[in-house]
PDB file of C-alpha atoms in Angstrom:
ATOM      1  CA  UNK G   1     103.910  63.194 103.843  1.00 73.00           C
ATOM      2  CA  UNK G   2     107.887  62.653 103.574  1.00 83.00           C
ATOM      3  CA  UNK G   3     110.677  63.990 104.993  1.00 85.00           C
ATOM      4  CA  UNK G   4     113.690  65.579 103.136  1.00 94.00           C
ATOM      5  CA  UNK G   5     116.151  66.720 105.846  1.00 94.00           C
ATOM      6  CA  UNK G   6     118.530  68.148 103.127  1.00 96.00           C
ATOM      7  CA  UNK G   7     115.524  70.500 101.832  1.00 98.00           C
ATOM      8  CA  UNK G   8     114.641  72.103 105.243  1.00 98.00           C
ATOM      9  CA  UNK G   9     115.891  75.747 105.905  1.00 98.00           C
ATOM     10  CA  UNK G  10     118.210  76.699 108.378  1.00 98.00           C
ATOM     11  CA  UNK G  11     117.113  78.107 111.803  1.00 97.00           C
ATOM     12  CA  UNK G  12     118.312  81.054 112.932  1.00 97.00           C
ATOM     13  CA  UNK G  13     118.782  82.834 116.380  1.00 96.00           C
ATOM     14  CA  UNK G  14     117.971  86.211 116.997  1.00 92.00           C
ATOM     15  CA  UNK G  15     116.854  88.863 119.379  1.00 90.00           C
ATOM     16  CA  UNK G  16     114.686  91.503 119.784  1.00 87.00           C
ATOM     17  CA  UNK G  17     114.060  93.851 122.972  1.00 83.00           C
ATOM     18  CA  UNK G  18     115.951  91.770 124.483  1.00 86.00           C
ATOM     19  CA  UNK G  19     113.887  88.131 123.283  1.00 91.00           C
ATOM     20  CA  UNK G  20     115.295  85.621 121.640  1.00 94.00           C
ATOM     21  CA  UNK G  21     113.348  83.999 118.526  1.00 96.00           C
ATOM     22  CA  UNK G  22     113.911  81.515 115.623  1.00 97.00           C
ATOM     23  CA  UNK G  23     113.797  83.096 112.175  1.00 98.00           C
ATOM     24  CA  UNK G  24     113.701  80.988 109.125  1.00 98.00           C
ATOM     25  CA  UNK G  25     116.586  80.778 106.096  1.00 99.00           C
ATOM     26  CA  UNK G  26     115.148  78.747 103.158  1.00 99.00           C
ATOM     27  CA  UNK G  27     117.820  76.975 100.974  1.00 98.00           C
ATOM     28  CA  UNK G  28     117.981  78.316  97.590  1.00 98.00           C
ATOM     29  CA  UNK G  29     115.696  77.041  94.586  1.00 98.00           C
ATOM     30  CA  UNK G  30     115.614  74.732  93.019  1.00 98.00           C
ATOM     31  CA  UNK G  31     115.203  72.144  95.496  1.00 98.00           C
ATOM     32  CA  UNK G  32     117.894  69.673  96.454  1.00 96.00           C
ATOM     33  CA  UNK G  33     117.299  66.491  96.639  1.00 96.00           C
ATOM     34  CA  UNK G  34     115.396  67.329  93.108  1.00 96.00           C
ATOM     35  CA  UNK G  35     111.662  67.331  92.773  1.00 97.00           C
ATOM     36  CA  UNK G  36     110.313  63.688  92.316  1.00 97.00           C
ATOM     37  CA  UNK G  37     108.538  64.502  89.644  1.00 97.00           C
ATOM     38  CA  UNK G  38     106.650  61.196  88.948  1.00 97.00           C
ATOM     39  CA  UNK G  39     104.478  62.128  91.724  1.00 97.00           C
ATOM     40  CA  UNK G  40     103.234  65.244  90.732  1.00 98.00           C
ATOM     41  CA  UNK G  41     103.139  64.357  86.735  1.00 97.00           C
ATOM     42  CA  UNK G  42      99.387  63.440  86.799  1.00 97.00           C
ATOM     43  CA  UNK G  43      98.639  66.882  88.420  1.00 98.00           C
ATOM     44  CA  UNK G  44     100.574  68.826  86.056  1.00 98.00           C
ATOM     45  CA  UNK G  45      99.620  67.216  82.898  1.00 98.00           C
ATOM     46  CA  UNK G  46      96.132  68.179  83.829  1.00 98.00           C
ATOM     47  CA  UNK G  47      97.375  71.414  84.786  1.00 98.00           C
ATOM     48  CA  UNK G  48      98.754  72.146  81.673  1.00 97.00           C
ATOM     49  CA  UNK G  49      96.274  70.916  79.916  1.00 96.00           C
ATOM     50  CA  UNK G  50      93.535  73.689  81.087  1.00 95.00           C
ATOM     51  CA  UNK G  51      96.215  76.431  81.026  1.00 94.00           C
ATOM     52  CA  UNK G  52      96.226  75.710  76.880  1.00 93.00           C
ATOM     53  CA  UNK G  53      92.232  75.186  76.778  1.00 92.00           C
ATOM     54  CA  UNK G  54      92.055  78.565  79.068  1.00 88.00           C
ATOM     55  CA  UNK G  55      94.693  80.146  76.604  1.00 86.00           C
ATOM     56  CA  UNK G  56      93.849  79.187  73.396  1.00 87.00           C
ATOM     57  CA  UNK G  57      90.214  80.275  74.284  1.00 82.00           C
ATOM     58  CA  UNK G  58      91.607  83.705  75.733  1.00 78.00           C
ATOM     59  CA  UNK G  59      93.245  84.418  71.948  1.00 78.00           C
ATOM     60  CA  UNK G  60      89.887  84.076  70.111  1.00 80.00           C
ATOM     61  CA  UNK G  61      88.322  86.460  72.424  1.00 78.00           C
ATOM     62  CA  UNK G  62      86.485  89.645  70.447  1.00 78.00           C
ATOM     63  CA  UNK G  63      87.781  92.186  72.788  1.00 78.00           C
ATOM     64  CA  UNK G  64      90.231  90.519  75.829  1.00 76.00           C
ATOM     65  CA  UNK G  65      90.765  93.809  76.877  1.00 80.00           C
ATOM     66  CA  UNK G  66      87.287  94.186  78.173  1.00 80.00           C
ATOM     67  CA  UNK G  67      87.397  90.826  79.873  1.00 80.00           C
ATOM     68  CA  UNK G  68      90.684  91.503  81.138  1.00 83.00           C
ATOM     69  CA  UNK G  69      89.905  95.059  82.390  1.00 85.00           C
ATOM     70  CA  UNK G  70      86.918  93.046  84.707  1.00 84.00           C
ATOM     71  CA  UNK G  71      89.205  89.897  85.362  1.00 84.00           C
ATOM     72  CA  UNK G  72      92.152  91.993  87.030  1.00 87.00           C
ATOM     73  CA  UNK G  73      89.621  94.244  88.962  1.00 89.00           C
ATOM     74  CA  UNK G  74      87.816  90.910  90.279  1.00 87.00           C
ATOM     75  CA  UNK G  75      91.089  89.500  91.233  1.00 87.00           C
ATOM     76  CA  UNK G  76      92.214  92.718  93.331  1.00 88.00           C
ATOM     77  CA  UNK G  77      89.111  92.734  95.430  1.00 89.00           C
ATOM     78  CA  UNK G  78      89.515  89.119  96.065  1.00 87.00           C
ATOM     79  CA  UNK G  79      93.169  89.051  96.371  1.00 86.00           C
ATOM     80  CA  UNK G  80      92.522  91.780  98.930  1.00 86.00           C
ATOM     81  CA  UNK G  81      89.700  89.995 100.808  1.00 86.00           C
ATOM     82  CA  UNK G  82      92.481  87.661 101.914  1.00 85.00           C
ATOM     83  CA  UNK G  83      94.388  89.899 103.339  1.00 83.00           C
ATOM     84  CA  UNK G  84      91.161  91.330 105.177  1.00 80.00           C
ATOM     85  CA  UNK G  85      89.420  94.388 103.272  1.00 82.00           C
ATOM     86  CA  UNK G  86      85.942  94.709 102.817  1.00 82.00           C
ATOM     87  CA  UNK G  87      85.726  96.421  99.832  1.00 84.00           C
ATOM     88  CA  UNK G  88      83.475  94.626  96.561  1.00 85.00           C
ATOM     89  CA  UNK G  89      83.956  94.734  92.617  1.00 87.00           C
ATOM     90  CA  UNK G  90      81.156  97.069  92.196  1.00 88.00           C
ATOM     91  CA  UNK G  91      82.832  99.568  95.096  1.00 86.00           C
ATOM     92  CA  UNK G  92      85.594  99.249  92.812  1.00 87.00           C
ATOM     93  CA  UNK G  93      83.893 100.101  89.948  1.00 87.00           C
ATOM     94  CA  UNK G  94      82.473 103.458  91.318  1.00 87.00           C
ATOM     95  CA  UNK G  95      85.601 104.610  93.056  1.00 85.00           C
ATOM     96  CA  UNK G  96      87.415 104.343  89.978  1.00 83.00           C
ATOM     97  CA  UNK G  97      84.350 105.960  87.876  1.00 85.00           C
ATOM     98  CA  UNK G  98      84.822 109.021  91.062  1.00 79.00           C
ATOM     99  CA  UNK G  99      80.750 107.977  91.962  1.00 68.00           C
ATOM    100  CA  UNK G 100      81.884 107.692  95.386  1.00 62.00           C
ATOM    101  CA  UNK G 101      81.005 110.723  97.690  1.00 60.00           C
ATOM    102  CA  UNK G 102      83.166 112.399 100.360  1.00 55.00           C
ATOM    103  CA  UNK G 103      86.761 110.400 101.259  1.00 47.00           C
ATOM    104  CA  UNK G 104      86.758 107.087  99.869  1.00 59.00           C
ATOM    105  CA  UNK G 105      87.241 104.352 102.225  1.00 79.00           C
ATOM    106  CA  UNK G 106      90.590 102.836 103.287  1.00 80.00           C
ATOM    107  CA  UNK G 107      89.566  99.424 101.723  1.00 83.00           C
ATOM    108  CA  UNK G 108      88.677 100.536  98.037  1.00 88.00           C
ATOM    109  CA  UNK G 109      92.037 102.428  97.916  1.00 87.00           C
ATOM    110  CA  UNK G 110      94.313  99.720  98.650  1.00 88.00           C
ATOM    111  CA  UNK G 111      92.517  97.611  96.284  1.00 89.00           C
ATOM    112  CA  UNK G 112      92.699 100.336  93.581  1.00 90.00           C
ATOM    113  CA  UNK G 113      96.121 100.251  94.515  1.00 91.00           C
ATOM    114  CA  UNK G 114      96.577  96.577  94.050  1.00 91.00           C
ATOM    115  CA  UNK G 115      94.936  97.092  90.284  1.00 92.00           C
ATOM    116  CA  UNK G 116      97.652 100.487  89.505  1.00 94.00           C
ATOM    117  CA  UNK G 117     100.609  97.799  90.818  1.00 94.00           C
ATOM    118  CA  UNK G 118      98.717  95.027  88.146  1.00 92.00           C
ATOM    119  CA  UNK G 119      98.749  96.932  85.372  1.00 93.00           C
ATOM    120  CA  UNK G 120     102.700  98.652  86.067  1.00 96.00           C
ATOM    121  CA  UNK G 121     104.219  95.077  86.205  1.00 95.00           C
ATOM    122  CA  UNK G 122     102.289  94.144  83.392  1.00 93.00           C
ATOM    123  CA  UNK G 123     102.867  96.983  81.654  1.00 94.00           C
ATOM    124  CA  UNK G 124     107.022  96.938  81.998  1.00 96.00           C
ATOM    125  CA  UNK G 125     107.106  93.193  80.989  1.00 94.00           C
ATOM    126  CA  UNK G 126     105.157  93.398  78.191  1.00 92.00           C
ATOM    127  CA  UNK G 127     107.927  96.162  77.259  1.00 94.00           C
ATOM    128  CA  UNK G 128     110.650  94.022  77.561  1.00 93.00           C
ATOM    129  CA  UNK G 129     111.536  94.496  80.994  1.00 95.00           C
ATOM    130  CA  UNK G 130     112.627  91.826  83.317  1.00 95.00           C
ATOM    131  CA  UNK G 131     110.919  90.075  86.374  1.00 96.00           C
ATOM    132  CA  UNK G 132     113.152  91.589  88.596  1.00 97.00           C
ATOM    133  CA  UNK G 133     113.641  92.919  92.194  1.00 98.00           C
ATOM    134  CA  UNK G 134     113.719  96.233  90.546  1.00 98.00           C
ATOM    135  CA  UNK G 135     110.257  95.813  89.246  1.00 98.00           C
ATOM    136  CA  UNK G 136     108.745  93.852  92.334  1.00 98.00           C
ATOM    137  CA  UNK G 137     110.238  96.976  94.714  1.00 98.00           C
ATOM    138  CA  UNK G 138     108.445  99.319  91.797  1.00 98.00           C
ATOM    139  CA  UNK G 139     105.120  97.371  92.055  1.00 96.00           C
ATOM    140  CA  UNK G 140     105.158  97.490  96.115  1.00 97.00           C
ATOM    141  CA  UNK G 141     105.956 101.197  95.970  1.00 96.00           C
ATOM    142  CA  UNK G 142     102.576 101.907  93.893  1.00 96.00           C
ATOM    143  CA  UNK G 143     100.784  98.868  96.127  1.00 93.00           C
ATOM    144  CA  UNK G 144     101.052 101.054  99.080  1.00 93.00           C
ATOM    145  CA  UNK G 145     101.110 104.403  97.954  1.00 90.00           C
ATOM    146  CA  UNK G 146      97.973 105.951  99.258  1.00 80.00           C
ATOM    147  CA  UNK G 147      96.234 103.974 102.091  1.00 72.00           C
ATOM    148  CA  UNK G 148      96.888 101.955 105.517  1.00 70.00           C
ATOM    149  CA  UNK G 149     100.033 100.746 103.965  1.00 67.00           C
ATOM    150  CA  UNK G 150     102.025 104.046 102.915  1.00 69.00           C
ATOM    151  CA  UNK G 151     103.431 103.897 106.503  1.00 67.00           C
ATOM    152  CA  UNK G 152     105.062 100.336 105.800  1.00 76.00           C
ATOM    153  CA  UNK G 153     108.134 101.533 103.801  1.00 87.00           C
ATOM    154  CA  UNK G 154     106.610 101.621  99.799  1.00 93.00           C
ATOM    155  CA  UNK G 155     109.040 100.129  97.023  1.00 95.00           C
ATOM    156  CA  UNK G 156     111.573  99.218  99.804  1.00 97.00           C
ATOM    157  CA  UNK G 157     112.773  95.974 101.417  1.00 98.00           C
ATOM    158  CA  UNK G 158     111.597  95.652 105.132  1.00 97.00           C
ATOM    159  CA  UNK G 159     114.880  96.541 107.536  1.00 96.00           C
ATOM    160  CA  UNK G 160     113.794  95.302 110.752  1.00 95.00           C
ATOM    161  CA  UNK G 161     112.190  91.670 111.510  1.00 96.00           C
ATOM    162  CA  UNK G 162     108.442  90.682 111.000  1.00 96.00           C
ATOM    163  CA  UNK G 163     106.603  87.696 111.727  1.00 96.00           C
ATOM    164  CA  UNK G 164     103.388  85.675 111.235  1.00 95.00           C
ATOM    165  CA  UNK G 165     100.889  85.577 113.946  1.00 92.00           C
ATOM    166  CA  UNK G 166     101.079  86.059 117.284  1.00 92.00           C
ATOM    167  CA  UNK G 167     102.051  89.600 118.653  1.00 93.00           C
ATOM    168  CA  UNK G 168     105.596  89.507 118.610  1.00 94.00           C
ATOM    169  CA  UNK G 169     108.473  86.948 117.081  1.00 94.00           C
ATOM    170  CA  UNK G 170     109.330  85.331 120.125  1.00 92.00           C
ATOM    171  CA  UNK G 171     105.366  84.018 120.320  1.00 94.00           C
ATOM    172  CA  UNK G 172     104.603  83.880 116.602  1.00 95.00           C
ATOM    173  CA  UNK G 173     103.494  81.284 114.145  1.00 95.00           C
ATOM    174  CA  UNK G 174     106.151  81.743 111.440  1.00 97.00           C
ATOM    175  CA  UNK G 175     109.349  84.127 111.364  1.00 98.00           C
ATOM    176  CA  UNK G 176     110.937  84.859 107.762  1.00 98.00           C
ATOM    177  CA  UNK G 177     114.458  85.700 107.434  1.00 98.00           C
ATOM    178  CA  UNK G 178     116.331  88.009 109.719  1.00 96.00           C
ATOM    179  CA  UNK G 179     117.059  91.357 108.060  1.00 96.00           C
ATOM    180  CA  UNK G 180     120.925  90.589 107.796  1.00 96.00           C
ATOM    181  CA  UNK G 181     119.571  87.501 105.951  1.00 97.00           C
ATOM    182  CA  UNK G 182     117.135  89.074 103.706  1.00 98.00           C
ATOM    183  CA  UNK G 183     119.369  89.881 100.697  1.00 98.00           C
ATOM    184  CA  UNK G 184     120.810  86.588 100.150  1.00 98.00           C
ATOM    185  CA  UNK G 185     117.856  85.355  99.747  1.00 99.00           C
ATOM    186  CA  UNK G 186     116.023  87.682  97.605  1.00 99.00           C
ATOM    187  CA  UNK G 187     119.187  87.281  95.234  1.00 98.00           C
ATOM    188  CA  UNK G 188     118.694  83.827  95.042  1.00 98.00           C
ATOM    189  CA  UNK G 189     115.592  83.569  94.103  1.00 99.00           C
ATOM    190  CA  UNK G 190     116.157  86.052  91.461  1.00 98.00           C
ATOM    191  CA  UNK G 191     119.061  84.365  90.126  1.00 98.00           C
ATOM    192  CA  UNK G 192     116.396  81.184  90.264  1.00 98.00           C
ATOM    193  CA  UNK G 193     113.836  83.284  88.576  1.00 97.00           C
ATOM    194  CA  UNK G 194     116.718  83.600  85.464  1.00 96.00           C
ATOM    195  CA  UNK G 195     118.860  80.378  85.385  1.00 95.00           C
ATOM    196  CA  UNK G 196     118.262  79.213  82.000  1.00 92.00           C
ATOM    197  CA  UNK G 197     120.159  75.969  83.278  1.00 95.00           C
ATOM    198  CA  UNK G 198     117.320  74.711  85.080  1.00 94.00           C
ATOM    199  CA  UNK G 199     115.212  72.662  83.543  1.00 92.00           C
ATOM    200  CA  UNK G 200     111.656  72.884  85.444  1.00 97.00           C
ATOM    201  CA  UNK G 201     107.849  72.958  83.965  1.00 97.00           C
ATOM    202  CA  UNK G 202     107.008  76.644  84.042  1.00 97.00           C
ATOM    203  CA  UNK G 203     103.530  76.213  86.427  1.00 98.00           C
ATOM    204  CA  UNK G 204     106.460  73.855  88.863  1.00 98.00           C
ATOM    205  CA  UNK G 205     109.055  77.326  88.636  1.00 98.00           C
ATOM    206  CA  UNK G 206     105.788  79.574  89.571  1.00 98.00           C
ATOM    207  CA  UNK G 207     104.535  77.373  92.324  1.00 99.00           C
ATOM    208  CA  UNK G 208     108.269  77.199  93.789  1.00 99.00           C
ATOM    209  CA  UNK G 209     108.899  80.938  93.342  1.00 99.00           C
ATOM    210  CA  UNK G 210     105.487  81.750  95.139  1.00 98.00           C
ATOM    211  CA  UNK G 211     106.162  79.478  98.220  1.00 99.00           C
ATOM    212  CA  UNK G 212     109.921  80.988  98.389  1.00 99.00           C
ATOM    213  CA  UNK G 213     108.626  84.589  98.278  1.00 99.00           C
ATOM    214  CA  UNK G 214     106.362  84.344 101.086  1.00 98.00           C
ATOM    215  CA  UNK G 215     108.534  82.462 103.011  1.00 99.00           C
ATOM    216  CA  UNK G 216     111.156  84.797 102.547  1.00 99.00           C
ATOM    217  CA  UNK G 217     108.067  88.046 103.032  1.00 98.00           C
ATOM    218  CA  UNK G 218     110.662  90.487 102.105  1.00 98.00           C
ATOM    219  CA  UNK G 219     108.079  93.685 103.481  1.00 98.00           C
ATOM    220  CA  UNK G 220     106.287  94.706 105.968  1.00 95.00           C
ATOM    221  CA  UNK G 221     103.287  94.910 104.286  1.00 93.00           C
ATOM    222  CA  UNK G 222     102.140  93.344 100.630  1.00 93.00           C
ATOM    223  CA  UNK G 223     103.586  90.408 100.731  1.00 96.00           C
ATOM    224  CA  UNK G 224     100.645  88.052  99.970  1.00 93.00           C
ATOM    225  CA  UNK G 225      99.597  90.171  97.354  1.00 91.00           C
ATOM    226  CA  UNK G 226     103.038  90.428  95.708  1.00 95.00           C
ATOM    227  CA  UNK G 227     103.588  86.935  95.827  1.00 96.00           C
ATOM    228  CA  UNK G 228     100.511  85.763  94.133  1.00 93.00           C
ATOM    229  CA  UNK G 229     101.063  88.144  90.964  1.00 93.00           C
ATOM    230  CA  UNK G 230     104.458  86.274  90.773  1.00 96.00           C
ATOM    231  CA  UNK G 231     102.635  83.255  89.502  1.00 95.00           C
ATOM    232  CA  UNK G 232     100.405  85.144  86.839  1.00 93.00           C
ATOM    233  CA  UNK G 233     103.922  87.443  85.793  1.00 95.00           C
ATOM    234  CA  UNK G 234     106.194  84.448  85.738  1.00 96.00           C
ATOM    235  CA  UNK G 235     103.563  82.220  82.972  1.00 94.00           C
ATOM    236  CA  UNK G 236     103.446  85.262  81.363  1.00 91.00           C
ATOM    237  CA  UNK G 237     107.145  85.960  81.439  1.00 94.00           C
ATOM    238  CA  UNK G 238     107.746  82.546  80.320  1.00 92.00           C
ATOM    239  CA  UNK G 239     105.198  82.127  77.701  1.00 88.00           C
ATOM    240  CA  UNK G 240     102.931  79.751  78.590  1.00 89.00           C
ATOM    241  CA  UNK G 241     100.354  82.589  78.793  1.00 87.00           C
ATOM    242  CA  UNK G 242      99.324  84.719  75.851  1.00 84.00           C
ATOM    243  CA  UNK G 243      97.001  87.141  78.471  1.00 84.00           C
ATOM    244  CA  UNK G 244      97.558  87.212  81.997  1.00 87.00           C
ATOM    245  CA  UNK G 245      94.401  85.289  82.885  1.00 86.00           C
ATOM    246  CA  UNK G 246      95.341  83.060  85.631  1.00 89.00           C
ATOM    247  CA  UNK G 247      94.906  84.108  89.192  1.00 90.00           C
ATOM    248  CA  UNK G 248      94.876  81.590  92.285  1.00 94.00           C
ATOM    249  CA  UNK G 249      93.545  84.305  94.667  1.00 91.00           C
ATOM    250  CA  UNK G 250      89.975  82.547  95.092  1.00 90.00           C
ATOM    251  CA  UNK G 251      91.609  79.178  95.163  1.00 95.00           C
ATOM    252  CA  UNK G 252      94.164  80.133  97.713  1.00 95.00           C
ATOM    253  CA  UNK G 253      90.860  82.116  99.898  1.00 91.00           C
ATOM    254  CA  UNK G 254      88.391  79.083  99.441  1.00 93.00           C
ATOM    255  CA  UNK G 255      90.836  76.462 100.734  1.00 96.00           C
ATOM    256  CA  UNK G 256      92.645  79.112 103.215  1.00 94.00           C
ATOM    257  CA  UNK G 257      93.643  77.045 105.983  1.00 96.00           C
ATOM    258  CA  UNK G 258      94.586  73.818 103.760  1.00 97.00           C
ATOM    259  CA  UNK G 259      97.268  76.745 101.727  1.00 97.00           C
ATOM    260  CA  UNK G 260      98.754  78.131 105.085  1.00 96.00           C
ATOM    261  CA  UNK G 261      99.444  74.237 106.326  1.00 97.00           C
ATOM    262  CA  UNK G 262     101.176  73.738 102.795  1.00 98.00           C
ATOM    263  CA  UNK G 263     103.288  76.093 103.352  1.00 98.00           C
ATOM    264  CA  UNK G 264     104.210  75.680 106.422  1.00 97.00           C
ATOM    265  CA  UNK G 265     104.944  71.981 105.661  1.00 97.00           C
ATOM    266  CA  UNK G 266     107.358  72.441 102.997  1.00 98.00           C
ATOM    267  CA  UNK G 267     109.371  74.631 106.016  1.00 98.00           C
ATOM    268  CA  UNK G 268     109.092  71.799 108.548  1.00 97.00           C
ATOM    269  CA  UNK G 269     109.781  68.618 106.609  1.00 97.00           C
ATOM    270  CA  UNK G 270     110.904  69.595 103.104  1.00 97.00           C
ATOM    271  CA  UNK G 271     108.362  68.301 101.160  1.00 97.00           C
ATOM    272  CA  UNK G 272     107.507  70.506  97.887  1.00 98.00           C
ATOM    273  CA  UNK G 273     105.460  67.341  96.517  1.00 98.00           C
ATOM    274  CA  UNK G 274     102.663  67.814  98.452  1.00 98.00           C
ATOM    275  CA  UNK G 275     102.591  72.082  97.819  1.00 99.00           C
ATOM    276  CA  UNK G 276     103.040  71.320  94.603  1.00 99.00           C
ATOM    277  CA  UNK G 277     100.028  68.862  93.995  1.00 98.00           C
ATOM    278  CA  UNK G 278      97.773  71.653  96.162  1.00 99.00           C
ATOM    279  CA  UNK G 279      98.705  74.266  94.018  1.00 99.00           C
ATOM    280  CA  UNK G 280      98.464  72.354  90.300  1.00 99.00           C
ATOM    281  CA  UNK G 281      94.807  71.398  91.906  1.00 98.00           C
ATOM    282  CA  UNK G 282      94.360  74.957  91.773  1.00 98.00           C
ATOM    283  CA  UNK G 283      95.417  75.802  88.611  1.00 98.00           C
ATOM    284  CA  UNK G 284      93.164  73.195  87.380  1.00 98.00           C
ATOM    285  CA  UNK G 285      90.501  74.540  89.529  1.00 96.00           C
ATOM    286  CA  UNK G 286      90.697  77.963  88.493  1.00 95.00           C
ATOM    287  CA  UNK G 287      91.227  77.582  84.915  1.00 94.00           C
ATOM    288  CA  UNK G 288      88.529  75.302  84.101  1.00 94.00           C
ATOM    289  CA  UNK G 289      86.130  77.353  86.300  1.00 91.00           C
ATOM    290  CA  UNK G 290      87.088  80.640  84.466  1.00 88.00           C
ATOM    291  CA  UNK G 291      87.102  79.069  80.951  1.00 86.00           C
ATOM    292  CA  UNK G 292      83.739  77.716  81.703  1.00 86.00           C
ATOM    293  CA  UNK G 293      83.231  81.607  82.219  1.00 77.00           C
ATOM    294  CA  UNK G 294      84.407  82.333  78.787  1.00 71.00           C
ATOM    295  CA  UNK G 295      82.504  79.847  76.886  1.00 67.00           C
ATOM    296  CA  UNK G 296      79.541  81.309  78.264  1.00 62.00           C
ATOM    297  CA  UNK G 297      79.817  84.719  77.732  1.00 55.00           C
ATOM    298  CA  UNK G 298      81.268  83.747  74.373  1.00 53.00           C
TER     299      UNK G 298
END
C-alpha cells in the first residue's frame, strides 16, 4: 500500500439535527499524481486479453440474443443479491412469464426492475445516445419504479445526505458528498466520462468511473446497482465490447469484503493501484469463467 496525499478527497463538515459529521469530496478524475501504470500493466494485459477471447467468441455466437436474454437476467438477480434480495433466476423467469400467483414478491420486482433499467440504457446507447447523467437519472427512474424503492426519489438526484453503515452520519462507516456538493461532482465525472484528451485504457476509465460513482452515491437508493452497469455501458460505449457481456456482479459478491476495503482505501490513502489490480483480477476472473461457459454450450 502507498500513500498519495495529493489524490485524497477533501473532508467536509456538516450537520444534521443538530450533529456534526465528515462527508467526503473526491478530487476529479483522472487521478493526479497520474496512475503508475507499470504496476498495473501485467493485470491489464491479461485483462484485455480475455475481454478479446470473451468478445471475439461472443460474435460467432448462433443466436447472442438468447444468451444475452439469460446473461442479463442472471446478472440482475445476482447484482441484486448484493444489495440483499432473495429472489432466484428461475423466480425471475416465472414472474416475467406471469406464472407467479397472487402479488408478486417485493424481491422479484426490483430485480425485474433492474433487467427494464438494463435493457433502456442499452437500448438508448445502442441508438446513439450518450452515457450521460440524463440517461443514468432515466435508468434509476425505471430501477425503482414499482417496489421498496419507488419511495427513494426515482430518476432524481438524492437532496438530503446519506451514508454507509451505521444508523446515522455522525456514526457511519462512509459519508458521500454533501448535497450542496453533489453536482460538482457528478459534472465532473461526466465531463471525465467524455474528455477525449485523456488518454486511459478503456477497462482503467471503467474501473475509475465505478469507484468515483459510488463514492460520490448520488441516490438514495440504487447506487450499487447503477454503478456496476457503468462498467458494462462504458466498454460498450467505448468499443471494446461488441455485446454487453461483461458483468463483475459475482466477482464483486464472492470477494465482498476484500471490494468494500478497496474502496475505502483509495478514499483514505489515494491509492487507485491497488483498486485497480482487484478489479482487472476480476475482469479476468469473470471473463474467462463465462467464456469457458460459451465454449461449452457452443
Amino acid at each position: 500500500m502507498t500513500e498519495y496525499i495529493e489524490r485524497i478527497g477533501e473532508q467536509v463538515k456538516s450537520s444534521v439535527a443538530g450533529e456534526t459529521y465528515t462527508a467526503y469530496v473526491p478530487k476529479p478524475l483522472p487521478p493526479s499524481p497520474s496512475i503508475e501504470m507499470d504496476k498495473i500493466y501485467p493485470y491489464l494485459d491479461q485483462a484485455s486479453l480475455a475481454l478479446g477471447r470473451l468478445d471475439g467468441l461472443s460474435i460467432i455466437l448462433p443466436d447472442p440474443s438468447l444468451f444475452l436474454y439469460m446473461y442479463i437476467r442472471k446478472e440482475a438477480v445476482l447484482s441484486s443479491q448484493i444489495e440483499g434480495t432473495q429472489s432466484s433466476l428461475s423466480d425471475l423467469l416465472l414472474y416475467e412469464n406471469q406464472e407467479i400467483q397472487g402479488v408478486p414478491d417485493q424481491d422479484v420486482v426490483e430485480v425485474s426492475n433492474y433487467v427494464a433499467a438494463i435493457e433502456h440504457g442499452l437500448e438508448r446507447i445502442k441508438n446513439g445516445f450518450p452515457l450521460s447523467l440524463r440517461l443514468i437519472r432515466e435508468m434509476h427512474e425505471i430501477l425503482l419504479s414499482k417496489g421498496r424503492g419507488s419511495s427513494k426519489q426515482p430518476g432524481e438526484f438524492r437532496r438530503s445526505q446519506n451514508w454507509i453503515g451505521g444508523t446515522r452520519p455522525g456514526n457511519a462507516k462512509f459519508v458521500p458528498p454533501p448535497p450542496e456538493r453533489l453536482m460538482e461532482t457528478l459534472d465532473a465525472l461526466e465531463k471525465f466520462l467524455h474528455d477525449e484528451t485523456i488518454k486511459l485504457p478503456t477497462l482503467v476509465k471503467a474501473a475509475l468511473a465505478h469507484h468515483q460513482f459510488e463514492t460520490i452515491h448520488p441516490f438514495l437508493d440504487g447506487n450499487g446497482r447503477l454503478g456496476r452497469l457503468l462498467i458494462t455501458f462504458i466498454l460498450c460505449v467505448d468499443g471494446i465490447m461488441e455485446q454487453p457481456m461483461l458483468y463483475l456482479s459475482l466477482y464483486f459478491k464472492t470477494h465482498r469484503q476484500q471490494y468494500y476495503d478497496h474502496l475505502q482505501l483509495v478514499r483514505d490513502t489515494g491509492d487507485w493501484e491497488e483498486w485497480l489490480q482487484f478489479f482487472l483480477k476480476g475482469v479476468v476472473e469473470t471473463a474467462n469463467e463465462l467464456l469457458s461457459n460459451l465454449v461449452y454450450a457452443h
